[in-house]
PDB file of C-alpha atoms in Angstrom:
ATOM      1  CA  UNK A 234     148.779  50.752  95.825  1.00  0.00           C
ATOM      2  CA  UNK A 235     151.954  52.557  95.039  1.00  0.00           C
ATOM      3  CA  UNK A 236     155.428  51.965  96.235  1.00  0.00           C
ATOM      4  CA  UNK A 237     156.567  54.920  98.402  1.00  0.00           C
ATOM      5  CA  UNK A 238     160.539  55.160  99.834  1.00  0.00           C
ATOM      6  CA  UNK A 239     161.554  56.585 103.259  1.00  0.00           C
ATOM      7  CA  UNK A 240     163.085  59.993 102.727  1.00  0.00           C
ATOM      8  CA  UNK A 241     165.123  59.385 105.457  1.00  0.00           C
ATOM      9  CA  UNK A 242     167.233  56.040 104.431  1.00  0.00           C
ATOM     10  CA  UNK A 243     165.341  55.855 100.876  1.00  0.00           C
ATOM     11  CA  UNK A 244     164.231  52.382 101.252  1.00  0.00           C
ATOM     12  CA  UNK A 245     160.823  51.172 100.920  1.00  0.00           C
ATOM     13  CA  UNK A 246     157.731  51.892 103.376  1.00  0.00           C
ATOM     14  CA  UNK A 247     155.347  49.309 104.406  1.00  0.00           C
ATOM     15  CA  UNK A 248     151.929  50.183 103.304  1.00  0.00           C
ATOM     16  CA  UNK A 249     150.552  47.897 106.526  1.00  0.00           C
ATOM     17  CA  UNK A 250     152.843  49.121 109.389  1.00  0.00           C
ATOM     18  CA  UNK A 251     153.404  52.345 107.828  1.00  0.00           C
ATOM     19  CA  UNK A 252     156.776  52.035 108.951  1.00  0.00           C
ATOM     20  CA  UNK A 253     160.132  52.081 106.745  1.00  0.00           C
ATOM     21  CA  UNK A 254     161.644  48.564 106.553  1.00  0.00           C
ATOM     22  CA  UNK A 255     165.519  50.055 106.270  1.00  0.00           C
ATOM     23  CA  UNK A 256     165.353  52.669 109.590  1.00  0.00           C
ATOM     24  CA  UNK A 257     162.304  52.043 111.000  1.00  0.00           C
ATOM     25  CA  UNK A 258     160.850  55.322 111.145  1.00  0.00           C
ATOM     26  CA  UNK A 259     157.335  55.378 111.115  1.00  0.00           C
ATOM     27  CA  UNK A 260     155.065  57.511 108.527  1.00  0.00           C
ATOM     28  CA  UNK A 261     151.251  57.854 109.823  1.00  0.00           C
ATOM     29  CA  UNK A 262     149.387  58.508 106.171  1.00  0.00           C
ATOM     30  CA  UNK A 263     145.799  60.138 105.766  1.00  0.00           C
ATOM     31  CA  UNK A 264     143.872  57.907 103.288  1.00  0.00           C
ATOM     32  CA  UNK A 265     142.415  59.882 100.855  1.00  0.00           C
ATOM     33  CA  UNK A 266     138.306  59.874 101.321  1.00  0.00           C
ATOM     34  CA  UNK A 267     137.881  61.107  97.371  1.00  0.00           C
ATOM     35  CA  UNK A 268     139.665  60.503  94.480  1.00  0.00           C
ATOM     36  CA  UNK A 269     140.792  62.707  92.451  1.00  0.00           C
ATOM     37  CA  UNK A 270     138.187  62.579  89.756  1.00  0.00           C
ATOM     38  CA  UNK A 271     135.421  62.643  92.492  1.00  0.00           C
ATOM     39  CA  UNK A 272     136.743  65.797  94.042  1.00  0.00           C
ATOM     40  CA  UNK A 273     136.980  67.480  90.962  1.00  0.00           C
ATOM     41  CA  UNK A 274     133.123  66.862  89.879  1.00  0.00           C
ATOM     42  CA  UNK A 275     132.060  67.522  93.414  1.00  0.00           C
ATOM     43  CA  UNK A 276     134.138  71.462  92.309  1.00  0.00           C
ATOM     44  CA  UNK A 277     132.616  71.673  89.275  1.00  0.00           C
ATOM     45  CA  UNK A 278     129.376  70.782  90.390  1.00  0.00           C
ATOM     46  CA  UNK A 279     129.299  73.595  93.204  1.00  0.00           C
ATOM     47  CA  UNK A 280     131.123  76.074  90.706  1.00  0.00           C
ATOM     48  CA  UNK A 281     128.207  75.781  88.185  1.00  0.00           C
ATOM     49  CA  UNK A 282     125.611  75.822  91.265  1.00  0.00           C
ATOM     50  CA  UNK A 283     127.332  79.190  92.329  1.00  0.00           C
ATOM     51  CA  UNK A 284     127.308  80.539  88.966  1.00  0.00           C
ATOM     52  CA  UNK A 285     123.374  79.467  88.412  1.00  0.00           C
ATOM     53  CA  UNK A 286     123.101  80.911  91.466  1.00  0.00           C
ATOM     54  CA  UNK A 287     125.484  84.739  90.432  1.00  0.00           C
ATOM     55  CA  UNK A 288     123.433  84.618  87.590  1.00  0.00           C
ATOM     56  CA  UNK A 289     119.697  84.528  89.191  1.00  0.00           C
ATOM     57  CA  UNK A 290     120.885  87.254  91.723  1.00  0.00           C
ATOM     58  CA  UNK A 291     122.230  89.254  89.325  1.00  0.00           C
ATOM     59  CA  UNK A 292     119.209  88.970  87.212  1.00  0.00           C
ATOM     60  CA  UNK A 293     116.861  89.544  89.895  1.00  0.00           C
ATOM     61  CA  UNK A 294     119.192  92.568  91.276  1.00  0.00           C
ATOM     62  CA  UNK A 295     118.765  94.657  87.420  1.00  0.00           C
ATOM     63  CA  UNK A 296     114.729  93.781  88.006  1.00  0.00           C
ATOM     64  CA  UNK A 297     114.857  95.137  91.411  1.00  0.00           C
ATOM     65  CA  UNK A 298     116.874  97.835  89.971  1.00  0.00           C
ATOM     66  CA  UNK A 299     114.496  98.543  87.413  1.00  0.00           C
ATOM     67  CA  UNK A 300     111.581  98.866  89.621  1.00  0.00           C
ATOM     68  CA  UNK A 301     113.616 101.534  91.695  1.00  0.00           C
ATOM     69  CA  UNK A 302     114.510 103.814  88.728  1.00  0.00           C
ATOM     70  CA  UNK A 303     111.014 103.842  87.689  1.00  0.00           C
ATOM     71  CA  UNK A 304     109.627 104.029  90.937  1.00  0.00           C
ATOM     72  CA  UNK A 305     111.374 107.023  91.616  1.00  0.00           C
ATOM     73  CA  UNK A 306     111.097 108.572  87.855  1.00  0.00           C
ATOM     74  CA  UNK A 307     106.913 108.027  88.942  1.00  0.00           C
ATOM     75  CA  UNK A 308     107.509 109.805  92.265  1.00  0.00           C
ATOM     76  CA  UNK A 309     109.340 113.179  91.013  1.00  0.00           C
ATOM     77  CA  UNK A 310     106.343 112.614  88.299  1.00  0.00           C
ATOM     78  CA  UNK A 311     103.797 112.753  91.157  1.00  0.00           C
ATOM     79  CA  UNK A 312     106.007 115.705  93.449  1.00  0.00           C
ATOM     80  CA  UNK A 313     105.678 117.898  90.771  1.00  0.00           C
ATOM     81  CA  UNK A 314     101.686 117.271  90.062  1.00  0.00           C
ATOM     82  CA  UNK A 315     101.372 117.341  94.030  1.00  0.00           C
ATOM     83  CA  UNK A 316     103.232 121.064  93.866  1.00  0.00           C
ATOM     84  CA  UNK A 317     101.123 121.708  91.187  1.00  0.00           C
ATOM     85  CA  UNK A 318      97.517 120.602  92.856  1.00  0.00           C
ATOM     86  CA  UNK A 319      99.148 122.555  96.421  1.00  0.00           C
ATOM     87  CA  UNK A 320      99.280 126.080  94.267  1.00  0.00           C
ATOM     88  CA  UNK A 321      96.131 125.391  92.960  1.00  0.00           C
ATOM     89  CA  UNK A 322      94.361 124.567  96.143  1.00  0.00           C
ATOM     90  CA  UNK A 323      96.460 128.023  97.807  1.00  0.00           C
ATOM     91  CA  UNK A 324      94.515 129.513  94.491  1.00  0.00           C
ATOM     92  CA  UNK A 325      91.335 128.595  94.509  1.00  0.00           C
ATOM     93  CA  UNK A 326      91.330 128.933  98.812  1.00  0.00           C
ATOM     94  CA  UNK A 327      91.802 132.571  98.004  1.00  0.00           C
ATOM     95  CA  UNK A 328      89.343 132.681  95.867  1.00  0.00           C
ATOM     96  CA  UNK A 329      86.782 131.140  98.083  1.00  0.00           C
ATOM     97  CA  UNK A 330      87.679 133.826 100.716  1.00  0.00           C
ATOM     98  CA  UNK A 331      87.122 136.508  98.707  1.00  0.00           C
ATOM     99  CA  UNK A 332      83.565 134.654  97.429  1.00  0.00           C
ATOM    100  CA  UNK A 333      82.862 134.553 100.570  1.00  0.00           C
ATOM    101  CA  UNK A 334      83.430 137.702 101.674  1.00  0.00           C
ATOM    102  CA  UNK A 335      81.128 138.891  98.836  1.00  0.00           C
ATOM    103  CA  UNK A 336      78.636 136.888  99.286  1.00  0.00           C
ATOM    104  CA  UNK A 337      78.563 138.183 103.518  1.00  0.00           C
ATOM    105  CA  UNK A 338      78.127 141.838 101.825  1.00  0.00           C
ATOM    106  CA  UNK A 339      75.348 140.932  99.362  1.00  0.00           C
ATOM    107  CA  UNK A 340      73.747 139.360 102.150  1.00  0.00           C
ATOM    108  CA  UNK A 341      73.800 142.277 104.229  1.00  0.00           C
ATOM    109  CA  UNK A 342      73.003 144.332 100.988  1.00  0.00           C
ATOM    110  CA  UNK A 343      70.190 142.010 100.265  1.00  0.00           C
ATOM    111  CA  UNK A 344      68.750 142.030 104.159  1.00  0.00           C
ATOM    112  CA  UNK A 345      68.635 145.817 103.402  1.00  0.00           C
ATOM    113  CA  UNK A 346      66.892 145.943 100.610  1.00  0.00           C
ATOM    114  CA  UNK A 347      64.594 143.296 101.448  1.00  0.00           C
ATOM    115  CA  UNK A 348      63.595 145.325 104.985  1.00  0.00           C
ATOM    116  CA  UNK A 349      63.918 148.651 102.578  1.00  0.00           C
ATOM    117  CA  UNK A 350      62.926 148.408  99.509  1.00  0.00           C
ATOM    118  CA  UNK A 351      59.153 148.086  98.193  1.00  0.00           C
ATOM    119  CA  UNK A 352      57.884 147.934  94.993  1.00  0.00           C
ATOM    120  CA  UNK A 353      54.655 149.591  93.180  1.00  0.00           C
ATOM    121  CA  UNK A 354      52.638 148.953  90.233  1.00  0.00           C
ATOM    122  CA  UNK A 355      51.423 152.010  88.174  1.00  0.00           C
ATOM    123  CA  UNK A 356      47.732 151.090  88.463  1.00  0.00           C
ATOM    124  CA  UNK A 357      48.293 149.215  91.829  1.00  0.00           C
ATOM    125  CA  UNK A 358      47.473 151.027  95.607  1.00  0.00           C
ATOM    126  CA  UNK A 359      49.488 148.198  96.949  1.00  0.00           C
ATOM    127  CA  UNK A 360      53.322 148.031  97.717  1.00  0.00           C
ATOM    128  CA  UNK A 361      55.460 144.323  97.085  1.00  0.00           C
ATOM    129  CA  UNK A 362      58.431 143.162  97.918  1.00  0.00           C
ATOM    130  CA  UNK A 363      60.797 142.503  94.640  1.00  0.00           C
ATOM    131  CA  UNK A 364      59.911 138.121  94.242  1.00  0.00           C
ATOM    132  CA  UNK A 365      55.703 138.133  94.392  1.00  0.00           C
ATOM    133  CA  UNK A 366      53.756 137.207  91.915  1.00  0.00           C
ATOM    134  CA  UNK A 367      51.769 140.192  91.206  1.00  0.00           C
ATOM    135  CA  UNK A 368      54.624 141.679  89.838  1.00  0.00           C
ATOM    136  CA  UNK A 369      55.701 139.667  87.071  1.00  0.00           C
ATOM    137  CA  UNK A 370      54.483 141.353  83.900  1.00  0.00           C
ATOM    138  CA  UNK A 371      53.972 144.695  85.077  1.00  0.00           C
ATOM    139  CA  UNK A 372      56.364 147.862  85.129  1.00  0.00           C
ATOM    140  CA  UNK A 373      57.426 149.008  88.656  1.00  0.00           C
ATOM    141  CA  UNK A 374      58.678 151.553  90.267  1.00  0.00           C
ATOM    142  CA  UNK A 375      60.676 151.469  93.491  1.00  0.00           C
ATOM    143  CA  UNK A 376      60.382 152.815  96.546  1.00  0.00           C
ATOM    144  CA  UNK A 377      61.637 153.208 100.720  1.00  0.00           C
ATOM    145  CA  UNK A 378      59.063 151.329 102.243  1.00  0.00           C
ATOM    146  CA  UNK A 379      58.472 154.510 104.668  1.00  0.00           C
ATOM    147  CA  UNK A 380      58.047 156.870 101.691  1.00  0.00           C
ATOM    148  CA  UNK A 381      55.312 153.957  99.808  1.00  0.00           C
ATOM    149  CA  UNK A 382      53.197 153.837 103.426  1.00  0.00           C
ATOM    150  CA  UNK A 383      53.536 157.737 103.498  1.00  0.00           C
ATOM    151  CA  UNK A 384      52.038 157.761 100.141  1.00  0.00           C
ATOM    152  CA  UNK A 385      49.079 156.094 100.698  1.00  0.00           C
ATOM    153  CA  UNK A 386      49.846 152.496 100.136  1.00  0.00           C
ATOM    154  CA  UNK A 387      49.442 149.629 101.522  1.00  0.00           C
ATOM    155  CA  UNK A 388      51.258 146.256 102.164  1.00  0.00           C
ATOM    156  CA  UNK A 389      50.083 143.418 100.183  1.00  0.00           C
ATOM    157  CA  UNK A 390      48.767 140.772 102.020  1.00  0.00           C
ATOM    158  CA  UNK A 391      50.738 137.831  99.647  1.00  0.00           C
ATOM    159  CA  UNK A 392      54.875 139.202 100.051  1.00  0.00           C
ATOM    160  CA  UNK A 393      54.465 141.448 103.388  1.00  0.00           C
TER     161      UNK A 393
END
């Protein structure tokens, strides 16, 4: 071990007693656990650890990172097609209305001719309605259906 001198008197310390043999003052001493050499790998050992360990955050951080940037380049992508599909849908909704409003007056149009409307063949005594079969093929003229059974003729026993 090495010598070490009171700082008191200057004269040597035991290294038993721990006490100095020219005053007698005592010095209590913590032994050292580690040397110097062992503490030092012990640091480097946890410094490289921590920097392995800096390194696969940071790494994994930029991926992370990544992911977010394009995440959200994929979602203004998708805001803008879902604005896009909203005015189309408001479009074509529009559209269907007014369909559909049509297609309520060419029913009613339709009802009307269908309860109104007959139709005659010129060598016929019979009046049809505009879809039967003894129709197709022939001219026809059209008529009220009062002013066809005021004029002689008669319902056809296939449409009426």
């Amino acid at each position: 071990m090495k010598t070490v001198y009171c700082k008191k008197c200057g004269s040597v310390i035991d290294n038993e007693s721990g006490q100095c043999t020219g005053c007698g003052k005592k010095y209590f001493r913590i032994r050292k656990l580690f040397s110097s050499k062992v503490l030092i790998w012990i640091l480097v050992i946890a410094c490289t650890g921590l920097a392995g360990c800096s390194y696969f955050w940071y790494t994994g951080y930029n991926y992370q990172l990544q992911q977010v940037i394009q995440l959200n380049e994929e979602l203004a992508k998708n805001s803008d097609e879902l604005k896009t599909a909203k005015s189309r849908l408001s479009n074509l909704s529009i559209r269907y209305s007014n369909l559909q409003t049509e297609y309520d007056k060419s029913i009613e149009k339709t009802l009307f001719l269908d309860t109104h409307i007959v139709f005659t063949t010129p060598s016929g005594n019979k009046y049809h309605s505009y879809d039967c079969y003894h129709l197709s093929g022939h001219s026809t003229y059209h008529w009220f259906k009062e002013d066809a059974e005021s004029a002689g003729y008669e319902p056809c026993a296939d449409c009426q």
